[in-house]
Amino acid sequence: MSTSTTAVGHDEVAALKTVALRGGLREPVKVSCSTLGERLDASSQTASRRLQRLESAGLLDRDVVGDGQWVTVTDAGERRLRGEYADYRRLFEGEAGLSLSGTVTSGMGEGRHYIQLSGYHEQFVERLGYEPFPGTLNVELSEAAVRARAGLDSVDGIPIDGWEDEERTFGPATCYAAEVRADGDAFAPAHVIVPERTHHDEDQLELIAPAKLREELDLADGDEVRVRVTDAERADEPAPSAGGADAGGSA
């Protein structure tokens, strides 16, 4: 499977959904471009191009044979579809955010170093509204949570800008507001931090908070936690008024 920066739009996602509905999430399914084109109200050539773009973007695998092709939705393709699902669920059910479960695990100790770097630390204090504890809580997500993680794309996060010093460049990240629950106790505020550059796999989640979460929630490696992620608002920006920008009057 090859991956690239190939642009994938709504038309390609519709083709991806069609393949998934035919069983392509579970196993390879045989697809002809003429049949796919009919389902998408497009020509065979257009259907073929959409499949090629999906393959180039790493969202599906194809094996072309004489009378068609066998296609399978990849893990990245499933994450894209789950992101679409989260958007529609939010639209029709009014449910913002998502819940991710997993177990506490030890990290490599890099969180402490990066959180204390001035280029990041100043932004955390300004935009999150608190001074984070120098370290992260690492959570290994359950299999279901790894799939659900794609829903982060539909949640509003707080951007943390990249920056550079005399020696190197440091990449940007996004922080998502979170509440951490364990054994009946809960802690907030906290934030899931997702660096643009990371060596962590999709099954790893990092959280920062103004206190040491292990102590606040009496956590040890292997303990189960649930992280509720919701839309985040920047502490350095005023919240929108309920009456809108034109609301006025005196008390």
Tab-separated table of C-alpha atoms in Angstrom:
chain	number	residue	atom	x	y	z
A	1	MET	CA	0.000	0.000	0.000
A	2	SER	CA	1.339	3.374	-0.963
A	3	THR	CA	0.485	6.572	0.838
A	4	SER	CA	0.722	10.115	-0.410
A	5	THR	CA	-0.765	13.546	-0.089
A	6	THR	CA	-3.378	12.772	-2.770
A	7	ALA	CA	-6.439	14.956	-2.207
A	8	VAL	CA	-9.542	13.007	-1.238
A	9	GLY	CA	-12.873	14.802	-1.476
A	10	HIS	CA	-16.518	13.966	-0.904
A	11	ASP	CA	-16.779	12.016	-4.169
A	12	GLU	CA	-13.928	9.711	-3.186
A	13	VAL	CA	-15.372	9.258	0.313
A	14	ALA	CA	-18.692	8.250	-1.263
A	15	ALA	CA	-16.850	5.582	-3.264
A	16	LEU	CA	-15.055	4.443	-0.112
A	17	LYS	CA	-18.383	4.160	1.718
A	18	THR	CA	-19.837	2.129	-1.137
A	19	VAL	CA	-16.947	-0.332	-0.985
A	20	ALA	CA	-17.331	-0.594	2.795
A	21	LEU	CA	-21.084	-1.234	2.513
A	22	ARG	CA	-20.342	-4.111	0.159
A	23	GLY	CA	-18.178	-5.733	2.833
A	24	GLY	CA	-14.816	-4.177	2.077
A	25	LEU	CA	-14.205	-3.352	5.736
A	26	ARG	CA	-14.046	-7.054	6.616
A	27	GLU	CA	-12.460	-8.668	3.572
A	28	PRO	CA	-11.570	-8.045	-0.088
A	29	VAL	CA	-14.628	-7.556	-2.299
A	30	LYS	CA	-14.789	-7.726	-6.059
A	31	VAL	CA	-15.811	-4.453	-7.693
A	32	SER	CA	-16.336	-3.506	-11.324
A	33	CYS	CA	-16.001	0.129	-12.271
A	34	SER	CA	-19.232	-0.002	-14.274
A	35	THR	CA	-21.246	-1.233	-11.274
A	36	LEU	CA	-19.557	1.227	-8.937
A	37	GLY	CA	-20.197	4.025	-11.427
A	38	GLU	CA	-23.901	3.188	-11.517
A	39	ARG	CA	-24.092	3.338	-7.725
A	40	LEU	CA	-22.281	6.683	-7.693
A	41	ASP	CA	-24.163	8.105	-10.691
A	42	ALA	CA	-20.860	8.449	-12.529
A	43	SER	CA	-19.115	6.939	-15.528
A	44	SER	CA	-16.909	3.859	-15.300
A	45	GLN	CA	-13.859	6.016	-15.968
A	46	THR	CA	-14.767	8.397	-13.156
A	47	ALA	CA	-15.346	5.503	-10.739
A	48	SER	CA	-11.950	4.090	-11.696
A	49	ARG	CA	-10.220	7.411	-11.038
A	50	ARG	CA	-11.857	7.663	-7.631
A	51	LEU	CA	-10.609	4.218	-6.662
A	52	GLN	CA	-7.122	5.149	-7.867
A	53	ARG	CA	-7.144	8.301	-5.732
A	54	LEU	CA	-8.291	6.315	-2.699
A	55	GLU	CA	-5.479	3.832	-3.248
A	56	SER	CA	-2.906	6.617	-3.675
A	57	ALA	CA	-4.126	8.188	-0.423
A	58	GLY	CA	-3.713	4.872	1.401
A	59	LEU	CA	-7.445	4.508	2.121
A	60	LEU	CA	-7.931	1.250	0.238
A	61	ASP	CA	-5.922	-1.575	-1.327
A	62	ARG	CA	-6.604	-2.772	-4.881
A	63	ASP	CA	-5.741	-5.920	-6.785
A	64	VAL	CA	-6.719	-5.463	-10.445
A	65	VAL	CA	-7.732	-8.634	-12.305
A	66	GLY	CA	-9.056	-9.286	-15.800
A	67	ASP	CA	-12.747	-8.825	-15.043
A	68	GLY	CA	-12.588	-6.254	-12.283
A	69	GLN	CA	-10.661	-5.627	-9.117
A	70	TRP	CA	-10.536	-6.803	-5.536
A	71	VAL	CA	-10.601	-3.913	-3.085
A	72	THR	CA	-10.232	-3.660	0.681
A	73	VAL	CA	-10.685	-0.652	2.956
A	74	THR	CA	-7.463	-0.053	4.887
A	75	ASP	CA	-7.165	0.955	8.545
A	76	ALA	CA	-6.683	4.553	7.393
A	77	GLY	CA	-9.819	4.246	5.265
A	78	GLU	CA	-11.802	2.979	8.238
A	79	ARG	CA	-10.576	5.914	10.321
A	80	ARG	CA	-11.732	8.297	7.591
A	81	LEU	CA	-15.187	6.711	7.554
A	82	ARG	CA	-15.402	6.823	11.343
A	83	GLY	CA	-14.590	10.515	11.185
A	84	GLU	CA	-17.493	10.986	8.766
A	85	TYR	CA	-19.735	8.980	11.089
A	86	ALA	CA	-18.782	11.192	14.035
A	87	ASP	CA	-19.683	14.294	12.022
A	88	TYR	CA	-23.131	12.948	11.131
A	89	ARG	CA	-23.757	11.767	14.667
A	90	ARG	CA	-22.952	15.222	15.943
A	91	LEU	CA	-25.194	16.781	13.299
A	92	PHE	CA	-28.292	14.660	13.912
A	93	GLU	CA	-27.902	13.594	17.544
A	94	GLY	CA	-26.350	16.780	18.879
A	95	GLU	CA	-23.576	14.788	20.525
A	96	ALA	CA	-20.250	16.572	20.612
A	97	GLY	CA	-17.046	14.812	21.539
A	98	LEU	CA	-16.234	11.183	22.091
A	99	SER	CA	-15.281	8.730	24.810
A	100	LEU	CA	-12.050	6.728	24.648
A	101	SER	CA	-11.125	3.900	27.009
A	102	GLY	CA	-7.768	2.328	27.685
A	103	THR	CA	-5.165	1.421	30.285
A	104	VAL	CA	-2.467	3.516	31.901
A	105	THR	CA	1.031	2.809	30.665
A	106	SER	CA	4.488	4.238	31.218
A	107	GLY	CA	5.828	6.601	28.582
A	108	MET	CA	9.414	7.228	27.581
A	109	GLY	CA	9.782	10.347	29.712
A	110	GLU	CA	9.851	12.738	26.775
A	111	GLY	CA	6.646	14.504	27.806
A	112	ARG	CA	8.329	16.159	30.773
A	113	HIS	CA	11.037	17.598	28.544
A	114	TYR	CA	8.771	18.973	25.823
A	115	ILE	CA	6.132	20.425	28.126
A	116	GLN	CA	8.752	22.508	29.884
A	117	LEU	CA	10.218	23.971	26.695
A	118	SER	CA	9.409	27.676	26.735
A	119	GLY	CA	8.015	27.714	23.186
A	120	TYR	CA	5.335	25.212	24.188
A	121	HIS	CA	4.964	26.074	27.880
A	122	GLU	CA	4.019	29.699	27.254
A	123	GLN	CA	1.328	28.642	24.796
A	124	PHE	CA	-0.089	26.050	27.204
A	125	VAL	CA	-0.446	28.646	29.958
A	126	GLU	CA	-1.938	31.251	27.635
A	127	ARG	CA	-4.261	29.093	25.565
A	128	LEU	CA	-5.232	26.279	27.955
A	129	GLY	CA	-5.525	28.530	30.982
A	130	TYR	CA	-3.249	26.603	33.322
A	131	GLU	CA	0.368	25.661	33.887
A	132	PRO	CA	0.654	21.982	33.052
A	133	PHE	CA	2.296	19.447	35.316
A	134	PRO	CA	5.712	18.600	33.784
A	135	GLY	CA	4.802	15.214	32.389
A	136	THR	CA	2.066	13.387	30.491
A	137	LEU	CA	-0.299	10.572	31.351
A	138	ASN	CA	0.055	7.871	28.716
A	139	VAL	CA	-2.932	5.706	27.885
A	140	GLU	CA	-2.898	2.619	25.682
A	141	LEU	CA	-6.249	2.641	23.925
A	142	SER	CA	-8.517	-0.370	23.611
A	143	GLU	CA	-9.118	-1.789	20.155
A	144	ALA	CA	-12.529	-0.108	19.976
A	145	ALA	CA	-11.061	3.214	21.131
A	146	VAL	CA	-8.362	3.079	18.445
A	147	ARG	CA	-11.124	2.921	15.836
A	148	ALA	CA	-13.172	5.620	17.569
A	149	ARG	CA	-10.156	7.925	17.788
A	150	ALA	CA	-10.858	9.091	14.240
A	151	GLY	CA	-13.696	11.100	15.770
A	152	LEU	CA	-11.135	13.593	17.042
A	153	ASP	CA	-11.290	15.163	13.599
A	154	SER	CA	-14.829	16.345	14.362
A	155	VAL	CA	-13.924	17.885	17.740
A	156	ASP	CA	-12.698	21.466	18.067
A	157	GLY	CA	-9.153	21.572	19.385
A	158	ILE	CA	-6.757	24.298	20.478
A	159	PRO	CA	-3.780	24.783	18.151
A	160	ILE	CA	-0.302	24.893	19.634
A	161	ASP	CA	2.007	26.553	17.134
A	162	GLY	CA	5.335	25.161	16.053
A	163	TRP	CA	8.437	27.188	16.810
A	164	GLU	CA	12.212	27.064	16.502
A	165	ASP	CA	15.309	27.976	18.442
A	166	GLU	CA	18.924	28.252	17.370
A	167	GLU	CA	19.357	24.491	17.163
A	168	ARG	CA	16.173	22.950	15.766
A	169	THR	CA	12.548	23.297	14.773
A	170	PHE	CA	9.709	22.072	16.986
A	171	GLY	CA	6.462	20.975	15.387
A	172	PRO	CA	2.895	22.093	16.109
A	173	ALA	CA	0.301	20.169	18.084
A	174	THR	CA	-3.406	20.220	18.908
A	175	CYS	CA	-4.948	20.043	22.381
A	176	TYR	CA	-8.453	18.647	22.976
A	177	ALA	CA	-10.377	19.338	26.184
A	178	ALA	CA	-10.797	16.178	28.242
A	179	GLU	CA	-12.101	14.747	31.483
A	180	VAL	CA	-10.325	11.656	32.835
A	181	ARG	CA	-12.372	9.085	34.765
A	182	ALA	CA	-11.109	6.136	36.772
A	183	ASP	CA	-12.847	3.946	39.339
A	184	GLY	CA	-15.658	6.422	39.920
A	185	ASP	CA	-13.416	9.494	40.229
A	186	ALA	CA	-12.954	12.202	37.618
A	187	PHE	CA	-10.462	14.963	36.924
A	188	ALA	CA	-10.804	18.067	34.780
A	189	PRO	CA	-9.493	20.184	33.213
A	190	ALA	CA	-7.131	18.055	31.193
A	191	HIS	CA	-6.195	17.972	27.533
A	192	VAL	CA	-5.345	15.277	25.047
A	193	ILE	CA	-2.283	16.497	23.193
A	194	VAL	CA	-1.684	15.306	19.643
A	195	PRO	CA	1.655	16.404	18.191
A	196	GLU	CA	1.882	16.733	14.430
A	197	ARG	CA	5.215	14.970	14.652
A	198	THR	CA	5.019	11.918	16.848
A	199	HIS	CA	6.468	8.438	17.051
A	200	HIS	CA	3.451	7.220	19.019
A	201	ASP	CA	1.100	4.749	17.338
A	202	GLU	CA	-2.617	5.370	16.981
A	203	ASP	CA	-3.199	3.232	20.073
A	204	GLN	CA	-1.351	5.690	22.329
A	205	LEU	CA	-2.946	8.758	23.915
A	206	GLU	CA	-1.102	11.487	25.836
A	207	LEU	CA	-2.773	13.803	28.345
A	208	ILE	CA	-1.622	16.919	30.132
A	209	ALA	CA	-3.233	18.580	33.133
A	210	PRO	CA	-2.446	21.166	35.823
A	211	ALA	CA	-1.761	18.329	38.286
A	212	LYS	CA	-0.171	14.892	38.206
A	213	LEU	CA	-3.044	12.695	37.061
A	214	ARG	CA	-1.502	9.517	38.475
A	215	GLU	CA	-1.662	11.026	41.954
A	216	GLU	CA	-5.000	12.792	41.584
A	217	LEU	CA	-6.751	9.609	40.435
A	218	ASP	CA	-4.482	7.113	42.258
A	219	LEU	CA	-3.428	5.471	39.004
A	220	ALA	CA	-0.838	2.792	38.303
A	221	ASP	CA	0.234	1.042	35.123
A	222	GLY	CA	-2.528	-1.259	33.917
A	223	ASP	CA	-5.394	0.679	35.507
A	224	GLU	CA	-8.377	1.322	33.260
A	225	VAL	CA	-9.388	4.893	32.469
A	226	ARG	CA	-12.007	6.552	30.322
A	227	VAL	CA	-11.251	9.854	28.611
A	228	ARG	CA	-14.170	12.040	27.592
A	229	VAL	CA	-13.086	14.461	24.855
A	230	THR	CA	-15.158	17.554	24.076
A	231	ASP	CA	-14.839	20.805	22.141
A	232	ALA	CA	-12.111	23.049	23.544
A	233	GLU	CA	-12.169	26.819	23.937
A	234	ARG	CA	-9.027	28.913	24.147
A	235	ALA	CA	-8.538	30.605	27.503
A	236	ASP	CA	-7.128	33.706	25.801
A	237	GLU	CA	-10.194	34.240	23.620
A	238	PRO	CA	-13.577	35.448	24.932
A	239	ALA	CA	-16.403	32.956	24.668
A	240	PRO	CA	-19.131	33.974	22.187
A	241	SER	CA	-22.111	35.640	23.839
A	242	ALA	CA	-25.411	33.787	23.880
A	243	GLY	CA	-27.160	36.687	22.163
A	244	GLY	CA	-24.666	36.955	19.295
A	245	ALA	CA	-22.333	39.747	18.318
A	246	ASP	CA	-25.148	42.309	17.919
A	247	ALA	CA	-26.690	41.739	21.320
A	248	GLY	CA	-26.628	44.844	23.462
A	249	GLY	CA	-28.568	46.866	25.960
A	250	SER	CA	-27.975	47.843	29.543
A	251	ALA	CA	-28.795	45.976	32.704
